Amino acid sequence: MAPHFEDFSRALTRLVDAHSDEPRILDLGRALLAKLVARDDWLPAEFAQPHPQYYSQYLLYCDPRQRFSVVSFVWGPGQKTPIHDHTVWALIGMLRGAEYGERFAVPQEGRPMHSLGTNMLRPGEVDCVSPSIGDIHRVSNAFEDRVSISIHAYGGNIGRINRHVYDAQTGSRKSFISGYTNEPPTIG
Ligand SMILES: [Fe+2]
């Protein structure tokens, strides 16, 4: 991986070595991620490949103690996530193109989910979510005709974490584990 990315992963390691409180990690981590996505000349092409049907999430780095992971999210034209949560802190930095993030209030089961509004993220900008500041959102490529890429850092090994997708109409939730695009499927 490029030195620019290695500088970031080392700096994030030092950050979680020094701090465990989430507000501090989000505040200082936001600045580190902004520095990473201020440049778009470092992401290897293999981690920037869109899939024709599904958005892709490539693991770029996982802390050996699983305190954080870093993923490239590659959106094909018009692709979007379901409404989902993370259960850990997450920093989202826009590298290429643009995306919409729509936040939702914690649902009351049986009722339609309440949108808290939609934000557009442009290259160089960073957003964050977490259980303490609002953890439920839906993300989509802002473009119907081109690929967008964002870089995400999460407060755990996100591809292994049991979390949830939500039904917009009923607020009911289902467990899921996302895995990563760049690994073979597991059995069972
Ligand atoms: Fe998310």
Short mmCIF file of C-alpha atoms and ligand atoms in Angstrom, two decimals:
data_model
loop_
_atom_site.label_atom_id
_atom_site.label_comp_id
_atom_site.label_asym_id
_atom_site.label_seq_id
_atom_site.Cartn_x
_atom_site.Cartn_y
_atom_site.Cartn_z
CA MET A 1 0.00 0.00 0.00
CA ALA A 2 1.16 3.56 -0.71
CA PRO A 3 3.15 5.47 1.93
CA HIS A 4 0.33 8.05 2.13
CA PHE A 5 -2.06 5.30 3.31
CA GLU A 6 0.53 3.75 5.62
CA ASP A 7 1.03 7.15 7.27
CA PHE A 8 -2.73 7.20 7.92
CA SER A 9 -2.97 3.67 9.34
CA ARG A 10 0.05 4.30 11.58
CA ALA A 11 -1.41 7.59 12.80
CA LEU A 12 -4.75 5.93 13.55
CA THR A 13 -2.91 3.19 15.45
CA ARG A 14 -1.16 5.83 17.57
CA LEU A 15 -4.53 7.52 18.13
CA VAL A 16 -6.23 4.36 19.47
CA ASP A 17 -3.09 3.56 21.50
CA ALA A 18 -3.40 6.95 23.19
CA HIS A 19 -7.19 7.36 23.49
CA SER A 20 -10.16 5.14 24.12
CA ASP A 21 -12.89 7.76 24.48
CA GLU A 22 -15.03 7.92 21.37
CA PRO A 23 -15.47 11.72 21.08
CA ARG A 24 -11.70 12.17 21.08
CA ILE A 25 -11.16 9.39 18.54
CA LEU A 26 -13.83 10.87 16.23
CA ASP A 27 -12.47 14.39 16.59
CA LEU A 28 -8.81 13.52 15.98
CA GLY A 29 -9.59 10.68 13.56
CA ARG A 30 -11.65 13.02 11.41
CA ALA A 31 -8.58 15.20 10.82
CA LEU A 32 -6.44 12.16 9.95
CA LEU A 33 -9.02 10.87 7.46
CA ALA A 34 -9.42 14.35 5.93
CA LYS A 35 -5.68 14.34 5.29
CA LEU A 36 -5.89 10.88 3.68
CA VAL A 37 -8.71 11.83 1.27
CA ALA A 38 -7.23 15.25 0.47
CA ARG A 39 -5.26 13.34 -2.16
CA ASP A 40 -6.58 10.86 -4.72
CA ASP A 41 -3.40 9.29 -6.06
CA TRP A 42 -2.78 6.41 -3.66
CA LEU A 43 -5.63 3.86 -3.79
CA PRO A 44 -4.49 0.79 -5.78
CA ALA A 45 -6.76 0.00 -8.75
CA GLU A 46 -7.63 -3.44 -7.30
CA PHE A 47 -9.42 -1.70 -4.41
CA ALA A 48 -11.25 0.73 -6.70
CA GLN A 49 -13.09 -1.82 -8.89
CA PRO A 50 -16.87 -1.48 -9.03
CA HIS A 51 -19.16 -4.49 -9.34
CA PRO A 52 -21.96 -4.18 -11.92
CA GLN A 53 -24.69 -5.10 -9.39
CA TYR A 54 -23.47 -4.49 -5.86
CA TYR A 55 -21.45 -1.87 -4.03
CA SER A 56 -18.04 -3.20 -3.02
CA GLN A 57 -16.20 -2.95 0.29
CA TYR A 58 -12.51 -3.77 0.17
CA LEU A 59 -10.58 -4.22 3.39
CA LEU A 60 -7.46 -2.02 3.17
CA TYR A 61 -6.17 -2.54 6.70
CA CYS A 62 -7.24 -4.13 9.97
CA ASP A 63 -5.56 -3.33 13.27
CA PRO A 64 -4.01 -6.58 14.59
CA ARG A 65 -5.97 -6.07 17.83
CA GLN A 66 -9.14 -5.36 15.82
CA ARG A 67 -9.55 -1.92 17.40
CA PHE A 68 -10.21 -0.46 13.94
CA SER A 69 -10.41 -1.34 10.25
CA VAL A 70 -10.18 0.71 7.07
CA VAL A 71 -12.26 -0.06 3.99
CA SER A 72 -12.69 1.41 0.48
CA PHE A 73 -16.36 1.63 -0.49
CA VAL A 74 -16.79 1.55 -4.26
CA TRP A 75 -20.16 2.61 -5.58
CA GLY A 76 -21.16 1.70 -9.10
CA PRO A 77 -23.54 4.14 -10.81
CA GLY A 78 -26.75 4.49 -8.78
CA GLN A 79 -25.80 1.89 -6.14
CA LYS A 80 -26.88 2.25 -2.51
CA THR A 81 -26.89 0.44 0.83
CA PRO A 82 -29.97 -0.67 2.71
CA ILE A 83 -30.70 1.28 5.91
CA HIS A 84 -28.16 -0.11 8.39
CA ASP A 85 -26.23 0.46 11.60
CA HIS A 86 -22.61 -0.20 12.61
CA THR A 87 -22.60 -0.66 16.42
CA VAL A 88 -19.11 0.95 16.50
CA TRP A 89 -17.83 4.41 15.56
CA ALA A 90 -17.31 5.10 11.86
CA LEU A 91 -15.54 7.85 9.92
CA ILE A 92 -16.43 8.31 6.24
CA GLY A 93 -14.11 10.28 3.95
CA MET A 94 -15.01 11.03 0.33
CA LEU A 95 -12.24 10.21 -2.11
CA ARG A 96 -13.80 10.32 -5.58
CA GLY A 97 -17.23 11.31 -6.92
CA ALA A 98 -19.86 12.01 -4.23
CA GLU A 99 -22.36 10.20 -2.04
CA TYR A 100 -25.58 10.92 -0.17
CA GLY A 101 -25.92 9.88 3.45
CA GLU A 102 -29.44 9.84 4.89
CA ARG A 103 -29.72 9.56 8.69
CA PHE A 104 -32.61 7.90 10.50
CA ALA A 105 -33.91 8.07 14.06
CA VAL A 106 -33.91 4.89 16.14
CA PRO A 107 -37.09 3.18 14.91
CA GLN A 108 -40.22 2.33 16.83
CA GLU A 109 -41.15 -1.11 15.63
CA GLY A 110 -44.29 -1.14 13.50
CA ARG A 111 -43.90 2.47 12.40
CA PRO A 112 -42.25 3.88 9.25
CA MET A 113 -38.70 5.05 9.92
CA HIS A 114 -38.19 8.76 10.44
CA SER A 115 -35.57 10.42 8.22
CA LEU A 116 -33.39 13.04 9.93
CA GLY A 117 -32.19 14.45 6.61
CA THR A 118 -29.73 13.82 3.83
CA ASN A 119 -26.20 15.17 3.41
CA MET A 120 -24.03 15.16 0.33
CA LEU A 121 -20.37 14.28 0.87
CA ARG A 122 -17.88 15.68 -1.65
CA PRO A 123 -14.21 14.80 -2.22
CA GLY A 124 -12.09 15.72 0.80
CA GLU A 125 -15.08 15.87 3.19
CA VAL A 126 -15.49 13.61 6.22
CA ASP A 127 -18.62 12.53 8.10
CA CYS A 128 -19.02 10.29 11.13
CA VAL A 129 -21.63 8.08 12.77
CA SER A 130 -21.67 6.08 16.00
CA PRO A 131 -24.13 4.61 18.48
CA SER A 132 -23.75 7.70 20.70
CA ILE A 133 -24.29 10.36 17.99
CA GLY A 134 -26.64 8.46 15.63
CA ASP A 135 -25.73 5.18 14.01
CA ILE A 136 -28.49 4.43 11.48
CA HIS A 137 -28.16 5.59 7.88
CA ARG A 138 -28.51 4.75 4.20
CA VAL A 139 -25.74 5.71 1.79
CA SER A 140 -25.92 6.02 -1.99
CA ASN A 141 -23.79 7.05 -4.93
CA ALA A 142 -24.79 10.63 -5.77
CA PHE A 143 -24.23 9.82 -9.44
CA GLU A 144 -26.21 7.65 -11.82
CA ASP A 145 -23.49 7.65 -14.47
CA ARG A 146 -20.16 7.15 -12.69
CA VAL A 147 -18.28 5.43 -9.91
CA SER A 148 -17.82 7.06 -6.51
CA ILE A 149 -15.39 5.93 -3.80
CA SER A 150 -15.27 6.71 -0.08
CA ILE A 151 -12.78 5.53 2.54
CA HIS A 152 -14.24 4.35 5.86
CA ALA A 153 -12.57 3.75 9.20
CA TYR A 154 -14.54 1.76 11.81
CA GLY A 155 -14.00 1.12 15.50
CA GLY A 156 -13.64 -2.65 15.05
CA ASN A 157 -13.19 -5.29 12.37
CA ILE A 158 -16.35 -4.16 10.58
CA GLY A 159 -16.60 -7.12 8.21
CA ARG A 160 -16.91 -9.45 11.23
CA ILE A 161 -19.31 -7.44 13.38
CA ASN A 162 -22.89 -8.58 13.84
CA ARG A 163 -25.07 -5.55 13.04
CA HIS A 164 -28.45 -4.74 11.49
CA VAL A 165 -30.36 -3.72 8.39
CA TYR A 166 -33.74 -2.01 8.84
CA ASP A 167 -37.03 -2.04 6.97
CA ALA A 168 -37.99 1.57 6.15
CA GLN A 169 -41.73 0.85 6.35
CA THR A 170 -41.92 -1.17 9.56
CA GLY A 171 -38.70 -0.31 11.44
CA SER A 172 -38.06 -4.02 11.97
CA ARG A 173 -34.42 -5.07 11.92
CA LYS A 174 -32.45 -8.11 10.78
CA SER A 175 -28.91 -9.13 11.77
CA PHE A 176 -26.16 -9.23 9.17
CA ILE A 177 -22.39 -9.57 8.93
CA SER A 178 -21.05 -7.73 5.90
CA GLY A 179 -17.74 -9.51 5.27
CA TYR A 180 -15.42 -7.93 2.69
CA THR A 181 -15.42 -8.03 -1.10
CA ASN A 182 -11.74 -9.05 -1.17
CA GLU A 183 -12.04 -12.35 0.64
CA PRO A 184 -13.47 -15.73 -0.33
CA PRO A 185 -17.01 -16.39 0.91
CA THR A 186 -17.15 -18.34 4.16
CA ILE A 187 -19.21 -21.48 4.54
CA GLY A 188 -21.88 -21.67 7.23
FE FE B 1 -22.71 2.85 7.03
#
